[in-house]
PDB file of C-alpha atoms and ligand atoms in Angstrom:
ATOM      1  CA  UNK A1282       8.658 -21.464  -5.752  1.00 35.00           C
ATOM      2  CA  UNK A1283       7.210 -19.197  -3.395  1.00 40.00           C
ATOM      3  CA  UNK A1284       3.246 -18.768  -3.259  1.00 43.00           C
ATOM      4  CA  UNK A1285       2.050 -15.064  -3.970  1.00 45.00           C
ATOM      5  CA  UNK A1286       0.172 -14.348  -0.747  1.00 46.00           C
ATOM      6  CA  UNK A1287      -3.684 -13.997  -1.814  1.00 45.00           C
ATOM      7  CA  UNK A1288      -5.857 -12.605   0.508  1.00 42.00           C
ATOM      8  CA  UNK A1289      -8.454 -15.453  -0.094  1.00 38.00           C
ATOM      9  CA  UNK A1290      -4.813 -17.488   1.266  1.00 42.00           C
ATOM     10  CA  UNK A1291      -4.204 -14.870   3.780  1.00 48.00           C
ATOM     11  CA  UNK A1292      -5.020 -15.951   7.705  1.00 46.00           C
ATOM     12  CA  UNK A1293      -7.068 -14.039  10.425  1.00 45.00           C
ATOM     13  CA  UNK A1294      -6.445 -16.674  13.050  1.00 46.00           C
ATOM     14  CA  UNK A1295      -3.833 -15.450  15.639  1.00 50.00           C
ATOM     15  CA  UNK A1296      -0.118 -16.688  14.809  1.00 49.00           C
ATOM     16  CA  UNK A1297       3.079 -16.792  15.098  1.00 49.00           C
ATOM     17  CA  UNK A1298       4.856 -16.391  11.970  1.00 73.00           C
ATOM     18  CA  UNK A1299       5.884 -13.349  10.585  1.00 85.00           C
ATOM     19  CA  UNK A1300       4.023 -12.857   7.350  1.00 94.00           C
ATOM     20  CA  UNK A1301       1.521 -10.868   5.205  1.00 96.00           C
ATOM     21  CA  UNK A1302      -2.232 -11.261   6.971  1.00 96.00           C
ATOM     22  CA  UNK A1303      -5.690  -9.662   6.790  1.00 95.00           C
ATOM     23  CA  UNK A1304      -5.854  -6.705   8.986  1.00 97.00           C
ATOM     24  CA  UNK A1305      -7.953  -6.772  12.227  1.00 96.00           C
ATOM     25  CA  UNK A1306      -9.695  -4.032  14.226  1.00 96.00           C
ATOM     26  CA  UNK A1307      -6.807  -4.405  16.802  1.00 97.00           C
ATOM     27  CA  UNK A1308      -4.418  -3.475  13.984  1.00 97.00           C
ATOM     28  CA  UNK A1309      -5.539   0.156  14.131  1.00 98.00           C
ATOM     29  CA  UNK A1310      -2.928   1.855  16.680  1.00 98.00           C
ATOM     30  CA  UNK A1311      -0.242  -0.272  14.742  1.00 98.00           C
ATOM     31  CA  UNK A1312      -1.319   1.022  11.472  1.00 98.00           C
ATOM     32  CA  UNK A1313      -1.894   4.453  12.773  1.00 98.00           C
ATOM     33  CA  UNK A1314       1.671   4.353  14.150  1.00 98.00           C
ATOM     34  CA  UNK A1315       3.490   3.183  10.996  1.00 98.00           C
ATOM     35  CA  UNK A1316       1.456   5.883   8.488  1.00 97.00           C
ATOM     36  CA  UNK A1317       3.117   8.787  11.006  1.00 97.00           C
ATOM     37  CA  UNK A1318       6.714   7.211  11.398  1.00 96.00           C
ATOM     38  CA  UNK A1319       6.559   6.854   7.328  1.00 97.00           C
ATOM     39  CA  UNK A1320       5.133  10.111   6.672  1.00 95.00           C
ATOM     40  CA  UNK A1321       7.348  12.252   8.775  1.00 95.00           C
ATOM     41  CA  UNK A1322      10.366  10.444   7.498  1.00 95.00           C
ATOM     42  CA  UNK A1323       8.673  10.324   3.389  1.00 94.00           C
ATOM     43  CA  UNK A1324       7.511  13.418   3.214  1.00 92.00           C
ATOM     44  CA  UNK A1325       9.817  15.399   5.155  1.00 92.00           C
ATOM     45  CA  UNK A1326      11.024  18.455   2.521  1.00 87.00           C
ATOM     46  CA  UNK A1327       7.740  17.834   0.375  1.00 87.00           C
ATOM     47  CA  UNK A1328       4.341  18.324   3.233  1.00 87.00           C
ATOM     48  CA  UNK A1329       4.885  21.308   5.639  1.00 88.00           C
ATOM     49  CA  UNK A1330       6.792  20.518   8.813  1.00 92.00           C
ATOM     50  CA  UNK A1331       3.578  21.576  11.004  1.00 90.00           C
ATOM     51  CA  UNK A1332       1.315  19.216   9.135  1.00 89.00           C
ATOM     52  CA  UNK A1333       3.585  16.536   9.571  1.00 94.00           C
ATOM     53  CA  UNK A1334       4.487  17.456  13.728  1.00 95.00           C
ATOM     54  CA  UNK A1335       0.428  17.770  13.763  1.00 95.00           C
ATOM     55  CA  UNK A1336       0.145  13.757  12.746  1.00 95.00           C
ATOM     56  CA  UNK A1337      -1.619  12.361  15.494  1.00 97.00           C
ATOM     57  CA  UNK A1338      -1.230   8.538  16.166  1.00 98.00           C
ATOM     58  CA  UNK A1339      -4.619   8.682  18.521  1.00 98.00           C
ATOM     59  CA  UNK A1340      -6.683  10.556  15.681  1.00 98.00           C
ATOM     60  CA  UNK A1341      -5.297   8.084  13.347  1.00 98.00           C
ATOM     61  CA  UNK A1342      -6.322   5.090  15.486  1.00 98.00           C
ATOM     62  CA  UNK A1343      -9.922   6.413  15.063  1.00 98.00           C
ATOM     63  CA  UNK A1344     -10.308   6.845  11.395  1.00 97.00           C
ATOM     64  CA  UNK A1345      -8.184   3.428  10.869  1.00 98.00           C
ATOM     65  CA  UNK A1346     -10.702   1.599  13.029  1.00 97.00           C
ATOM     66  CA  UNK A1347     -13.617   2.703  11.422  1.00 97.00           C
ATOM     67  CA  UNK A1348     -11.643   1.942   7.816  1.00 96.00           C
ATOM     68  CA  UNK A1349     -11.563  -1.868   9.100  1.00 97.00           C
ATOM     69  CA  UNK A1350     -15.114  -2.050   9.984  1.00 96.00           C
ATOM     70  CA  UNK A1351     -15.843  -0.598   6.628  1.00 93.00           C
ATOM     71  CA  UNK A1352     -14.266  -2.905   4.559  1.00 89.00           C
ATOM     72  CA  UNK A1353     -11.688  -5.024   6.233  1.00 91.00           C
ATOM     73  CA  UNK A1354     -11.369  -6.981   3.595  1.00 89.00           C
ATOM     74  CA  UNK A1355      -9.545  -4.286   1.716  1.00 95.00           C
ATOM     75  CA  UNK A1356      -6.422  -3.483   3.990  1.00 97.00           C
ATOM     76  CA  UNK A1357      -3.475  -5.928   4.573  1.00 98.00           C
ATOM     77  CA  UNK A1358      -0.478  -5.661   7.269  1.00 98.00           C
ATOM     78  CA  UNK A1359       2.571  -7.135   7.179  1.00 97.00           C
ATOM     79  CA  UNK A1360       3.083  -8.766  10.748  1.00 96.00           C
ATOM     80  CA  UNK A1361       6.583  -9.614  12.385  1.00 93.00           C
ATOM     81  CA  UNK A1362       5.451 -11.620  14.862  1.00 88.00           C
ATOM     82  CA  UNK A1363       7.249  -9.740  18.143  1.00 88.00           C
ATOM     83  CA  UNK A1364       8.405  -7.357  16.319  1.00 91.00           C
ATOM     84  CA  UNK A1365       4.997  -6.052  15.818  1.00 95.00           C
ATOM     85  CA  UNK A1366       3.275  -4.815  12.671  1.00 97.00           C
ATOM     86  CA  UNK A1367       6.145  -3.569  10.209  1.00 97.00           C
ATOM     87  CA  UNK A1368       3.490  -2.694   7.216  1.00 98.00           C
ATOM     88  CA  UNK A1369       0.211  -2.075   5.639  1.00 98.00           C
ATOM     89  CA  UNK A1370      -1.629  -1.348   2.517  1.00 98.00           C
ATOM     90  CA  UNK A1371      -4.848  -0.811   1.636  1.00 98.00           C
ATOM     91  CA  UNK A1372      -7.084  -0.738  -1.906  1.00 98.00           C
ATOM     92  CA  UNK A1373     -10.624  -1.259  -3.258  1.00 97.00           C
ATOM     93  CA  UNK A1374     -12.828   0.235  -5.978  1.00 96.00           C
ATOM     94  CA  UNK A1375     -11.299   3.239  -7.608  1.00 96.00           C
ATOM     95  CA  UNK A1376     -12.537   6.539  -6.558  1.00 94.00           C
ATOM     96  CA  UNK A1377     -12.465   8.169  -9.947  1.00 93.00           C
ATOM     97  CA  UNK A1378     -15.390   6.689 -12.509  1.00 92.00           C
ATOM     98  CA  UNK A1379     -13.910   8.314 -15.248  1.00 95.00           C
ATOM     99  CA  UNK A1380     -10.735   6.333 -15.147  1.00 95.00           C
ATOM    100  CA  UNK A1381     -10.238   3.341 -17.232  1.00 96.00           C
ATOM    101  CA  UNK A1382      -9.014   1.639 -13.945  1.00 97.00           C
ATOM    102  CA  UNK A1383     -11.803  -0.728 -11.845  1.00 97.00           C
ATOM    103  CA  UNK A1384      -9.076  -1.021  -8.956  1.00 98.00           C
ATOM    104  CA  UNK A1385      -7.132   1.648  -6.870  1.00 98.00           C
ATOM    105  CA  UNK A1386      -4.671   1.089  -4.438  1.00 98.00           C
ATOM    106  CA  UNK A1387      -4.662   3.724  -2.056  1.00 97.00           C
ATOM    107  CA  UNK A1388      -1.482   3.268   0.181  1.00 97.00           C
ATOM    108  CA  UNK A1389       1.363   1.095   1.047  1.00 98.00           C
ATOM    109  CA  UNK A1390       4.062   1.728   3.658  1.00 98.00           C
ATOM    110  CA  UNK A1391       6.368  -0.146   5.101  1.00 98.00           C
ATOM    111  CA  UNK A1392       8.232   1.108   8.252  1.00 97.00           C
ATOM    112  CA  UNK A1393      11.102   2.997   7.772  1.00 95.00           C
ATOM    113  CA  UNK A1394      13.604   0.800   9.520  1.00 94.00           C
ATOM    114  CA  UNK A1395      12.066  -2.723   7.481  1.00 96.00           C
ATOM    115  CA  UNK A1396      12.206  -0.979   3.754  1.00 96.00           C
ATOM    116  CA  UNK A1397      14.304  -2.753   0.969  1.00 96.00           C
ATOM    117  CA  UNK A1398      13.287  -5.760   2.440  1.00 95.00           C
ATOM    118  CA  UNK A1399      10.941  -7.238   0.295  1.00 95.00           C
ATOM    119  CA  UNK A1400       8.115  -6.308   2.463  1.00 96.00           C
ATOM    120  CA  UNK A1401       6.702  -3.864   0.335  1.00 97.00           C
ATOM    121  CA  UNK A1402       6.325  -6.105  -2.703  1.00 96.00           C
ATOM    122  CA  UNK A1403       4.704  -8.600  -0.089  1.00 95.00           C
ATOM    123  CA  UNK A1404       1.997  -6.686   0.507  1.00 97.00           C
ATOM    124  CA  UNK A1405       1.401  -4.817  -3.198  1.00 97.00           C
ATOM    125  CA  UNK A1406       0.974  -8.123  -3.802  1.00 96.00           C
ATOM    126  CA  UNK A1407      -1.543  -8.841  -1.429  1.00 96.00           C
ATOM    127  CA  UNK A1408      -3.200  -5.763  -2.356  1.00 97.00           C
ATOM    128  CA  UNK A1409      -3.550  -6.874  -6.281  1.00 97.00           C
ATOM    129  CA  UNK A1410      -4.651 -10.644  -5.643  1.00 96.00           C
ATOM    130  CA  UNK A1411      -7.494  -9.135  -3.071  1.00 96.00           C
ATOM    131  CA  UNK A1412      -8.404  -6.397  -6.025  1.00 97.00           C
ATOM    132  CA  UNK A1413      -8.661  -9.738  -8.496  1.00 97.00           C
ATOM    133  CA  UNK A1414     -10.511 -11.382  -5.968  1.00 96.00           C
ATOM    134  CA  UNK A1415     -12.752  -8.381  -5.788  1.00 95.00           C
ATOM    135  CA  UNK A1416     -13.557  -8.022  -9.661  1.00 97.00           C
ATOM    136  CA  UNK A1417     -11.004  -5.213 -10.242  1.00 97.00           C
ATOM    137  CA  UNK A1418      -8.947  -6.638 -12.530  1.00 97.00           C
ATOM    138  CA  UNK A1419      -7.354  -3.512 -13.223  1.00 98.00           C
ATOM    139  CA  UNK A1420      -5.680  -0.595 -11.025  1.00 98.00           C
ATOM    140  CA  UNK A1421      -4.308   2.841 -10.525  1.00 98.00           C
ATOM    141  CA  UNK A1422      -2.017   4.182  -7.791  1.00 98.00           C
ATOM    142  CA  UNK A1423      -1.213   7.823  -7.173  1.00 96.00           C
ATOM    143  CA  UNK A1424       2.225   9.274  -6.113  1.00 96.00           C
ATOM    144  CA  UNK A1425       3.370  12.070  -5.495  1.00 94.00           C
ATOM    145  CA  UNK A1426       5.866  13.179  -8.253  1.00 93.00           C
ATOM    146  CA  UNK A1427       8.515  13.737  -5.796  1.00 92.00           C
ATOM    147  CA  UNK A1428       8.286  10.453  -4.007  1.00 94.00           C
ATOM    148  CA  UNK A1429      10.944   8.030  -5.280  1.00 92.00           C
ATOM    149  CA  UNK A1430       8.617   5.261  -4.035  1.00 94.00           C
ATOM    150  CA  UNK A1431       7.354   5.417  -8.126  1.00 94.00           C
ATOM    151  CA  UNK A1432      10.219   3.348  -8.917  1.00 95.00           C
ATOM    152  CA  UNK A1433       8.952   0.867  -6.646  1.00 97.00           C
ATOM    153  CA  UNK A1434       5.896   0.624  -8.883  1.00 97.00           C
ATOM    154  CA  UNK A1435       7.834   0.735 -11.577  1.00 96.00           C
ATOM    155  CA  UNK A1436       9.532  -2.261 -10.792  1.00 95.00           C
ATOM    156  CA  UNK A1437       6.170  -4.088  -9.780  1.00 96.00           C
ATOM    157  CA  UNK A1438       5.089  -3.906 -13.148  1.00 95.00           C
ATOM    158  CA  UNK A1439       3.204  -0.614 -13.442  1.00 97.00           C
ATOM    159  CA  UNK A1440       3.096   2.162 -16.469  1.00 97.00           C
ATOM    160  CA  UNK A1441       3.110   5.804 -16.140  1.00 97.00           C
ATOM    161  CA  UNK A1442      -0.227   6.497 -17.618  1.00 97.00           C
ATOM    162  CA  UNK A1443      -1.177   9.698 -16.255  1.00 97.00           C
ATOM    163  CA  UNK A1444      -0.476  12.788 -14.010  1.00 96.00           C
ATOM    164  CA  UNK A1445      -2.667  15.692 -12.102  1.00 95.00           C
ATOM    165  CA  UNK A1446      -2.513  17.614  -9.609  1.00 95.00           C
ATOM    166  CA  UNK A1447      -4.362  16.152  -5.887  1.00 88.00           C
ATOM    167  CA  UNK A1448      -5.161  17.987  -2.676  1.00 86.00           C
ATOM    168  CA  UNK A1449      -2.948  17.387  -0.348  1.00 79.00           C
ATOM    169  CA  UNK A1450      -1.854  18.658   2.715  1.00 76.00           C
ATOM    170  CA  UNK A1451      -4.412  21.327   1.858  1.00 81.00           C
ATOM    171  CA  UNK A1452      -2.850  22.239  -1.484  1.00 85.00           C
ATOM    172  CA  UNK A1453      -2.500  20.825  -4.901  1.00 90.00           C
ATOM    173  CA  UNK A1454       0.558  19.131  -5.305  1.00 89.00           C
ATOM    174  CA  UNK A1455       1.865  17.150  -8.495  1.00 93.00           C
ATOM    175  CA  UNK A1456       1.130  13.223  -8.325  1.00 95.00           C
ATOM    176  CA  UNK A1457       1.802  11.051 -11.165  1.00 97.00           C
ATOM    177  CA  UNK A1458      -0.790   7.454 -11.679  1.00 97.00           C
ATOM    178  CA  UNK A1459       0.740   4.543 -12.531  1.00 98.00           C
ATOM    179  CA  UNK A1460      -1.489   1.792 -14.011  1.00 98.00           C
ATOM    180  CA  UNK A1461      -1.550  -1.790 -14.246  1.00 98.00           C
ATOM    181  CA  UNK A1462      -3.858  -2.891 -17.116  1.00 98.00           C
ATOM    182  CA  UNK A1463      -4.044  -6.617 -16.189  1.00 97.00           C
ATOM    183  CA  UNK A1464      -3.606  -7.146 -12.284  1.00 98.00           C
ATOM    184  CA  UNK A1465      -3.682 -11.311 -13.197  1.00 96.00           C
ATOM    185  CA  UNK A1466      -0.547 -11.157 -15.656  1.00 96.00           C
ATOM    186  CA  UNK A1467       1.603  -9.182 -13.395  1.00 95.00           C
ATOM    187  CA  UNK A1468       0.702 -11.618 -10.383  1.00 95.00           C
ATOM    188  CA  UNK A1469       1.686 -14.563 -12.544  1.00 93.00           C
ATOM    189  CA  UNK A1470       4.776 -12.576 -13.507  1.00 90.00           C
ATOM    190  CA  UNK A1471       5.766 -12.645  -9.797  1.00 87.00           C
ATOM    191  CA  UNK A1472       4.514 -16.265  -9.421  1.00 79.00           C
ATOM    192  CA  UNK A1473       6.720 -17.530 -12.110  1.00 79.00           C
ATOM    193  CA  UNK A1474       9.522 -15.608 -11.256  1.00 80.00           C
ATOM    194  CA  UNK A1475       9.139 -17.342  -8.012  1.00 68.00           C
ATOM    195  CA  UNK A1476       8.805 -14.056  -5.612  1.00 54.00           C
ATOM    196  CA  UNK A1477      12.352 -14.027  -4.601  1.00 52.00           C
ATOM    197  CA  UNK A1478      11.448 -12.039  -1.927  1.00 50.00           C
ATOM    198  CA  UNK A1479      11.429 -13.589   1.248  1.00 44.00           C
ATOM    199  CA  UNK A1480      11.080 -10.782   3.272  1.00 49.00           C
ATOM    200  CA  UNK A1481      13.380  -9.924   6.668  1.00 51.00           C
TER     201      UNK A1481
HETATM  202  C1  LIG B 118       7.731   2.288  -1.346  1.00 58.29           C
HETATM  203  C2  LIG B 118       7.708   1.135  -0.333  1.00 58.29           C
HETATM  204  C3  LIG B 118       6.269   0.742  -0.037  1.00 58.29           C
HETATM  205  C4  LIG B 118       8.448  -0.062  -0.930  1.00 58.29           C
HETATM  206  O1  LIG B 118       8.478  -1.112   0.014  1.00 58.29           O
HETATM  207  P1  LIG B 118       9.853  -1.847   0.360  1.00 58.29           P
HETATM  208  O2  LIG B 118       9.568  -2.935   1.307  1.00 58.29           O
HETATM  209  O3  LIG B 118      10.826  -0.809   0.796  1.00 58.29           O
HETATM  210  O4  LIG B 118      10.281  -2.378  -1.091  1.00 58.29           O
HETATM  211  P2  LIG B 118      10.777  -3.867  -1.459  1.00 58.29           P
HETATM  212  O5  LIG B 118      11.938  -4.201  -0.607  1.00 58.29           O
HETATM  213  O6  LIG B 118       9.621  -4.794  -1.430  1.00 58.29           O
HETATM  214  O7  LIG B 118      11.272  -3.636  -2.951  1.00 58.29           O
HETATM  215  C5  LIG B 118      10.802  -4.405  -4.062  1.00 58.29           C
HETATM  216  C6  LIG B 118      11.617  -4.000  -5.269  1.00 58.29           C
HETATM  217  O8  LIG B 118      11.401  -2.608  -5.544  1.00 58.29           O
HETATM  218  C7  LIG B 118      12.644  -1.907  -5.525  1.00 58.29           C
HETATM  219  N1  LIG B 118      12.435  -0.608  -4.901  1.00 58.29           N
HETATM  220  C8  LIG B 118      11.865  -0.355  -3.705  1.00 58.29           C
HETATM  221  N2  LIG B 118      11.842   0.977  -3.465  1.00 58.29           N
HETATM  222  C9  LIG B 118      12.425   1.558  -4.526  1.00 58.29           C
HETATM  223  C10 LIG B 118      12.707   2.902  -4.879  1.00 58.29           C
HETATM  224  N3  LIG B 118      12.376   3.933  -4.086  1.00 58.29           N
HETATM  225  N4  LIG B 118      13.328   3.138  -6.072  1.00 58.29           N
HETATM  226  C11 LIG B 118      13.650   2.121  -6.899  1.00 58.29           C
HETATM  227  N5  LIG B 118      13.406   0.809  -6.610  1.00 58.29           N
HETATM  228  C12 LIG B 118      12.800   0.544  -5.440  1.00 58.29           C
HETATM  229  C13 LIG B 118      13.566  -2.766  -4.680  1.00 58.29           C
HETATM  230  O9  LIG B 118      14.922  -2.519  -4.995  1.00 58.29           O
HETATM  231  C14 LIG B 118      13.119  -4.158  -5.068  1.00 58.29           C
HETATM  232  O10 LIG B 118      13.679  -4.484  -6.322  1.00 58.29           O
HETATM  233  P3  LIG B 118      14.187  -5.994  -6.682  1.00 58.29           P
HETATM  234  O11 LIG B 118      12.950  -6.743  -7.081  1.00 58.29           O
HETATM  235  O12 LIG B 118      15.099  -5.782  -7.841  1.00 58.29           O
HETATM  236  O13 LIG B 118      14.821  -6.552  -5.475  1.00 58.29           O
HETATM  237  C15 LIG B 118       8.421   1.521   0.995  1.00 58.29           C
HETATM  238  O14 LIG B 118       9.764   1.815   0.737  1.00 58.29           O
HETATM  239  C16 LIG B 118       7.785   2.698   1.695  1.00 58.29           C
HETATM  240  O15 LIG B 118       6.882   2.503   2.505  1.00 58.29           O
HETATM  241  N6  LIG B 118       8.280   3.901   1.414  1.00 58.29           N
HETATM  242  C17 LIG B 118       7.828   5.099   2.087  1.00 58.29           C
HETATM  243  C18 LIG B 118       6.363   5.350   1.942  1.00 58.29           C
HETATM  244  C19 LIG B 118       5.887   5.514   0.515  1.00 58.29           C
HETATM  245  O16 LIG B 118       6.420   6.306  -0.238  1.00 58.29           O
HETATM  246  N7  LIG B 118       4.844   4.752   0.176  1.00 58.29           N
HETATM  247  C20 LIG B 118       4.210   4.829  -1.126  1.00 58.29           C
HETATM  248  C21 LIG B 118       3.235   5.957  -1.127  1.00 58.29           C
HETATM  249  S1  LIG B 118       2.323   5.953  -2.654  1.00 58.29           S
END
């Protein structure tokens, strides 16, 4: 059996093996990189193709390096070694007060070309054993309704518990919130199912 990666497990030394890992300020052109390679191929159809062209990696780097200094502890990559970063998430204390969820994750994505491989549960479950960690024993994440990645959640354990509409892309677009009430029970879920994923 397979350890779930907790952050409080999770290295920030410098290594070689391929893995999930705390994030580090240097991280921020990597992650910057991934959200518009995953963007332009997710949302393609569903954003505007000028707000999508207008994704700048360099204005990106910025606001990603000012998200690690704010609370590190909060995002996670998913390192290949030499392949470079192939993922990242991030989460923390839910934005909306009025929600019966202490936790939010705010975004996962996994580079196109290293999806179905496991990665993406790697790091969700990163994200939930840092949210424990944090006192959040609960969480929400929002998806857009015409993002297939909802299945994804689906499959990690999380309930359709509520839809709105969210800005985005400087309009309101449909998103749908899937909850998990108890982040603990669906981590030992995956721990005693033994986390078949091993990743690529
Ligand atoms: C959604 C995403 C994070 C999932 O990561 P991933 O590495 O591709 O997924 P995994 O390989 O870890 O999949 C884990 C399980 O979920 C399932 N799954 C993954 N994506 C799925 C989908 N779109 N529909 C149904 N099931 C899916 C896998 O089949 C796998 O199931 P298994 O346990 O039976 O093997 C990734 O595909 C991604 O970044 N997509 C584009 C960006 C995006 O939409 N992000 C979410 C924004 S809220």
């Amino acid at each position: 059996m397979r350890p779930i990666p907790t952050c409080a497990m999770l290295t920030d030394q410098e290594g070689t093996m391929s893995g999930v890992r705390k994030a580090r300020l240097l991280d921020a052109p990597a992650i910057a990189r991934i959200e518009v390679e995953t963007w332009q191929t997710t949302y393609a159809g569903i954003l505007t193709d000028k707000s999508l062209l207008n994704m700048s990696v360099a204005r990106l780097t910025t606001s990603w390096t000012a998200e690690l200094r704010r609370w590190p502890r909060g995002i996670v990559v998913w390192d290949g070694d030499e392949r470079g970063l192939l993922g990242y998430g991030q989460c923390g204390r839910q934005r909306d007060p009025a929600l019966p969820y202490k936790g939010e994750v705010f975004m996962l994505y996994v580079t196109p070309d290293a999806q179905g491989m496991g990665i993406g549960r790697q790091l969700l479950l990163a994200l939930m054993a840092n949210l424990v960690a944090s006192n959040y024993p609960s969480a929400l994440v929002w998806v857009l309704r015409a993002n297939p990645a909802r299945f994804f959640y689906e499959r990690l354990g999380a309930r359709l518990v509520m839809n709105r509409q969210i800005p985005f892309d400087g309009r309101l677009v449909d998103a749908l919130g899937y909850g998990w009430d108890d982040l603990s029970a669906t981590l030992d879920q995956w721990v005693r199912s033994g986390d078949r994923s091993t990743g690529p």
